[in-house]
mmCIF file of C-alpha atoms in Angstrom:
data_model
loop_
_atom_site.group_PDB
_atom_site.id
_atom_site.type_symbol
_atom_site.label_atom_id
_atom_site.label_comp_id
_atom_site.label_asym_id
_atom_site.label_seq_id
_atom_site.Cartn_x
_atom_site.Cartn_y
_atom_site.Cartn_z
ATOM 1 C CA UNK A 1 1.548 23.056 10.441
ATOM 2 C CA UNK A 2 0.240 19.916 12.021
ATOM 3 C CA UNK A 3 1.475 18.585 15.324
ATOM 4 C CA UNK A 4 2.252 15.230 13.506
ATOM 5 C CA UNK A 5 4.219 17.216 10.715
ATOM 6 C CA UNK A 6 6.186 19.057 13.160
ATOM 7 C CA UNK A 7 7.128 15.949 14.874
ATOM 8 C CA UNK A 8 7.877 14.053 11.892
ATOM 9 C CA UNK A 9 10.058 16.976 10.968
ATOM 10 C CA UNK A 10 11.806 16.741 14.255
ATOM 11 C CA UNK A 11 12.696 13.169 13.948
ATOM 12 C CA UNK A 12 13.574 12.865 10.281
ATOM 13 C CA UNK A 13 16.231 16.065 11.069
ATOM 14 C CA UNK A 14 17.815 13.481 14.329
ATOM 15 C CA UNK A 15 17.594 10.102 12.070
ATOM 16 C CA UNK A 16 18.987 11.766 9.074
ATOM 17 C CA UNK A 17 21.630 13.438 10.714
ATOM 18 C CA UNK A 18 22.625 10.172 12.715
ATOM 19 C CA UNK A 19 21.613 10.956 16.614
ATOM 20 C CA UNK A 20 20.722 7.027 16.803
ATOM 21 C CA UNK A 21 17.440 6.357 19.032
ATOM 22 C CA UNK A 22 18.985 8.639 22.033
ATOM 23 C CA UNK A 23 17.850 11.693 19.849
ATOM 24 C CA UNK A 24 14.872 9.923 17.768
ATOM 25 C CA UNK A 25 13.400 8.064 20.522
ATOM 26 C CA UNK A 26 11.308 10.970 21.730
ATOM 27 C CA UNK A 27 9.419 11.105 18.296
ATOM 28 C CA UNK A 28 7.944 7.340 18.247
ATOM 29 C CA UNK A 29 6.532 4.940 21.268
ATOM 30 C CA UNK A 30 9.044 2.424 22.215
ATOM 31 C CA UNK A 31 7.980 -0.563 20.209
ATOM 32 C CA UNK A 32 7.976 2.052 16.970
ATOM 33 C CA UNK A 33 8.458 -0.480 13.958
ATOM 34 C CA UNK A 34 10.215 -0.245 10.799
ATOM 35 C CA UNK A 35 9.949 -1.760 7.403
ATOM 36 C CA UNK A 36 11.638 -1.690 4.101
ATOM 37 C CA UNK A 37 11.907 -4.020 1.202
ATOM 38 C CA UNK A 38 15.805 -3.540 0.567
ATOM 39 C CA UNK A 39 18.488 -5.526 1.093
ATOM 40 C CA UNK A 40 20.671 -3.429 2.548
ATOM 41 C CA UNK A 41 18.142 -3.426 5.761
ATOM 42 C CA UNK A 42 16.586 -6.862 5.595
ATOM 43 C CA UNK A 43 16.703 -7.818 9.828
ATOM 44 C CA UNK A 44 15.942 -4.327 10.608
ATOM 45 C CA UNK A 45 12.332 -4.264 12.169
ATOM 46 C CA UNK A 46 12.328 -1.354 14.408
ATOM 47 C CA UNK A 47 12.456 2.428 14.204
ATOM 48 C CA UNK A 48 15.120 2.068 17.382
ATOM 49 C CA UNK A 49 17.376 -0.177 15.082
ATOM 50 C CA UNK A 50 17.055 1.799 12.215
ATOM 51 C CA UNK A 51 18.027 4.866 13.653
ATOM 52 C CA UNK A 52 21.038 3.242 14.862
ATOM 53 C CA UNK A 53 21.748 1.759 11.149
ATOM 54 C CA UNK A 54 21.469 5.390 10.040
ATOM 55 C CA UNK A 55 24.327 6.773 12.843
ATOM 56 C CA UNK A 56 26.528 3.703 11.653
ATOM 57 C CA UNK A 57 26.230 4.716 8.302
ATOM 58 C CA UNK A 58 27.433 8.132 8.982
ATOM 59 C CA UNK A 59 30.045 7.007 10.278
ATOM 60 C CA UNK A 60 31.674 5.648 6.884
ATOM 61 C CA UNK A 61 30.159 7.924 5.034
ATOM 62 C CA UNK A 62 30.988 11.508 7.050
ATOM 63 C CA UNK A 63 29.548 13.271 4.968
ATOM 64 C CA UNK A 64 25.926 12.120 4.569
ATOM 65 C CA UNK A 65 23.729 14.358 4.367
ATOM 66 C CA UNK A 66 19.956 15.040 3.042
ATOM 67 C CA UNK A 67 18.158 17.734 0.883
ATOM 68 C CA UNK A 68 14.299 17.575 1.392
ATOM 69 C CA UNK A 69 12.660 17.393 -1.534
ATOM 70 C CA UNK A 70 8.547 17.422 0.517
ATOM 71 C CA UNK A 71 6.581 16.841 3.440
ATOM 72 C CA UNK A 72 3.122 15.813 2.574
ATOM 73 C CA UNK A 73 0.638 15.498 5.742
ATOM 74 C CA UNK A 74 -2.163 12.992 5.764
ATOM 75 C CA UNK A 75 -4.158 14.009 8.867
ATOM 76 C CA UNK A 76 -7.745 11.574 7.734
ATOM 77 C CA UNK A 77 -4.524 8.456 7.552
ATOM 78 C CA UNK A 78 -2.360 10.068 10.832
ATOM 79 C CA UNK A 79 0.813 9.776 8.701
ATOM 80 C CA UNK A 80 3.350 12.078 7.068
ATOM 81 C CA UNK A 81 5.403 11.070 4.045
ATOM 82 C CA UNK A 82 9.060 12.878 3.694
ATOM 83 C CA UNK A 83 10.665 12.147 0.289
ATOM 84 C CA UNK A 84 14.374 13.135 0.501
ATOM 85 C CA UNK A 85 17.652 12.680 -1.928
ATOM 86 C CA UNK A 86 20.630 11.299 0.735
ATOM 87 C CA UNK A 87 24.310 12.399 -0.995
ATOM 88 C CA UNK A 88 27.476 11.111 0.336
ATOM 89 C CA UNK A 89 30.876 9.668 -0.256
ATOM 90 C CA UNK A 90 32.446 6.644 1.002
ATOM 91 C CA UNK A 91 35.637 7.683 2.535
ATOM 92 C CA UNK A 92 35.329 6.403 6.033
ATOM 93 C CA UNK A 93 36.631 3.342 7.638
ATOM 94 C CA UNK A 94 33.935 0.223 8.413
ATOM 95 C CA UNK A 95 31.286 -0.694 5.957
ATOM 96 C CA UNK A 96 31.181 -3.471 3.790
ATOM 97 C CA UNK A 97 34.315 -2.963 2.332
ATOM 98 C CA UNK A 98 37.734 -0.738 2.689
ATOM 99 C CA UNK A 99 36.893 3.079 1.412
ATOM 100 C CA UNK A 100 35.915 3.297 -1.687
ATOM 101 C CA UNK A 101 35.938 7.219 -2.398
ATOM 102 C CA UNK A 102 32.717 6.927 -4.367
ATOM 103 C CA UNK A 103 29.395 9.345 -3.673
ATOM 104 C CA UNK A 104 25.730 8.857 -4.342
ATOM 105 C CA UNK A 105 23.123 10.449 -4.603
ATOM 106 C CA UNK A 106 19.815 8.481 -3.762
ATOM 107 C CA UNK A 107 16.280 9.250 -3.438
ATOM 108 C CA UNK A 108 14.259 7.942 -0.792
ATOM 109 C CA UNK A 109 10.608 8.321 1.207
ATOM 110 C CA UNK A 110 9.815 7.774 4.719
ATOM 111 C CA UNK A 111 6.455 7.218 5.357
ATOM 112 C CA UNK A 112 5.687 7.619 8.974
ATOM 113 C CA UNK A 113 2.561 6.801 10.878
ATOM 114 C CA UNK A 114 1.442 8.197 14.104
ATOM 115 C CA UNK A 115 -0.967 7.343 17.286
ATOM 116 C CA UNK A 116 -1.418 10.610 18.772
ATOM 117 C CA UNK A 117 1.735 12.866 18.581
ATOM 118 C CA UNK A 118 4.213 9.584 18.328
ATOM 119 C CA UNK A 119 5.748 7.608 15.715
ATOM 120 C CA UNK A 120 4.411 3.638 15.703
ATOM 121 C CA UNK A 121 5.481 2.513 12.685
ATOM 122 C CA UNK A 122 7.422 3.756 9.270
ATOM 123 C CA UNK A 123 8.570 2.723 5.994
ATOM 124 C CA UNK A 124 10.988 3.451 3.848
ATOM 125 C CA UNK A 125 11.053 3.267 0.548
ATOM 126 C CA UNK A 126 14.546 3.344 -1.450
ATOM 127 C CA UNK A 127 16.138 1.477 -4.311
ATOM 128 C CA UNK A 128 19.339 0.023 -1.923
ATOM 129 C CA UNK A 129 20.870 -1.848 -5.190
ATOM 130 C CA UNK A 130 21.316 1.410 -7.020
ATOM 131 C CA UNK A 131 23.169 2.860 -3.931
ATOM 132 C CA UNK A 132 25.168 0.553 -3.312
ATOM 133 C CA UNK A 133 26.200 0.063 -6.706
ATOM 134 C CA UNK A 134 26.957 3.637 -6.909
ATOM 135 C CA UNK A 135 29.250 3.726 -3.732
ATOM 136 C CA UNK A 136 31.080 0.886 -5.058
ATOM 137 C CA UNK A 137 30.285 -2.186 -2.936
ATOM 138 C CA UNK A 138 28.702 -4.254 -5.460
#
C-alpha cells in the first residue's frame, strides 16, 4: 500500500468517526481545503471545518457510522478516492430540528489530494437532499 493510501485511510477512519481536526489534523497541512456542491455544507471551505461538521453531526446522530465500499489510489494524480455508504438515525438532540427517529443510508466519495504525505485539499461528493429527506428534515 501507498504512503498516501495509508494516510488517507488514517484520516477518513478519525473524520468518519468524528475526532474533529484534533485527530484529522495530522493527515492534511494546515490550510487543507474542502469542497462540496451540497447544501447541507455550503460555507464549509476547509478540511479543519469539515471535520468539525462531521463530530457535530455525530453528535445528533450517535450512531453514525460508515461501511467502506473502496479505496482507489492515483499515485501519477497524488490523490486517493474513498467511496463509502454513511448509516445513521436521528435520535439525538441539536440539528436542524427536534429528533426525528429516522435513519439513512447515503453514499458518498471523498476525493483527497496530497503534496507529499499530507492532505491539501478534498472533495466530497454526496447527494445532501436525499439525506436529508430521508432523516426527516425536509
Amino acid at each position: 500500500m501507498s504512503d498516501i493510501a495509508t494516510v488517507a485511510k488514517a484520516f477518513f477512519d478519525a473524520c468518519e468517526t468524528g475526532g474533529g481536526w484534533e485527530a484529522c489534523e495530522r493527515y492534511c497541512t494546515p490550510d487543507a481545503t474542502f469542497s462540496a456542491q451540497a447544501d447541507a455544507l455550503a460555507g464549509v471551505t476547509s478540511i479543519r471545518d469539515y471535520t468539525e461538521w462531521m463530530k457535530g453531526l455525530l453528535t445528533f446522530i450517535p450512531d453514525g457510522r460508515y461501511e467502506v465500499k473502496s479505496f482507489a489510489t492515483d499515485e501519477e494524480r497524488r490523490n486517493v478516492a474513498a467511496y463509502g455508504v454513511f448509516h445513521g438515525t436521528h435520535t439525538g438532540e441539536g440539528g436542524p430540528c427536534p429528533p426525528t427517529g429516522k435513519s439513512t443510508s447515503t453514499d458518498y466519495v471523498y476525493v483527497m489530494q496530497f503534496e507529499g504525505d499530507r492532505i491539501v485539499g478534498m472533495t466530497k461528493i454526496w447527494n445532501d437532499a436525499r439525506a436529508v429527506r430521508e432523516l426527516g428534515w425536509a
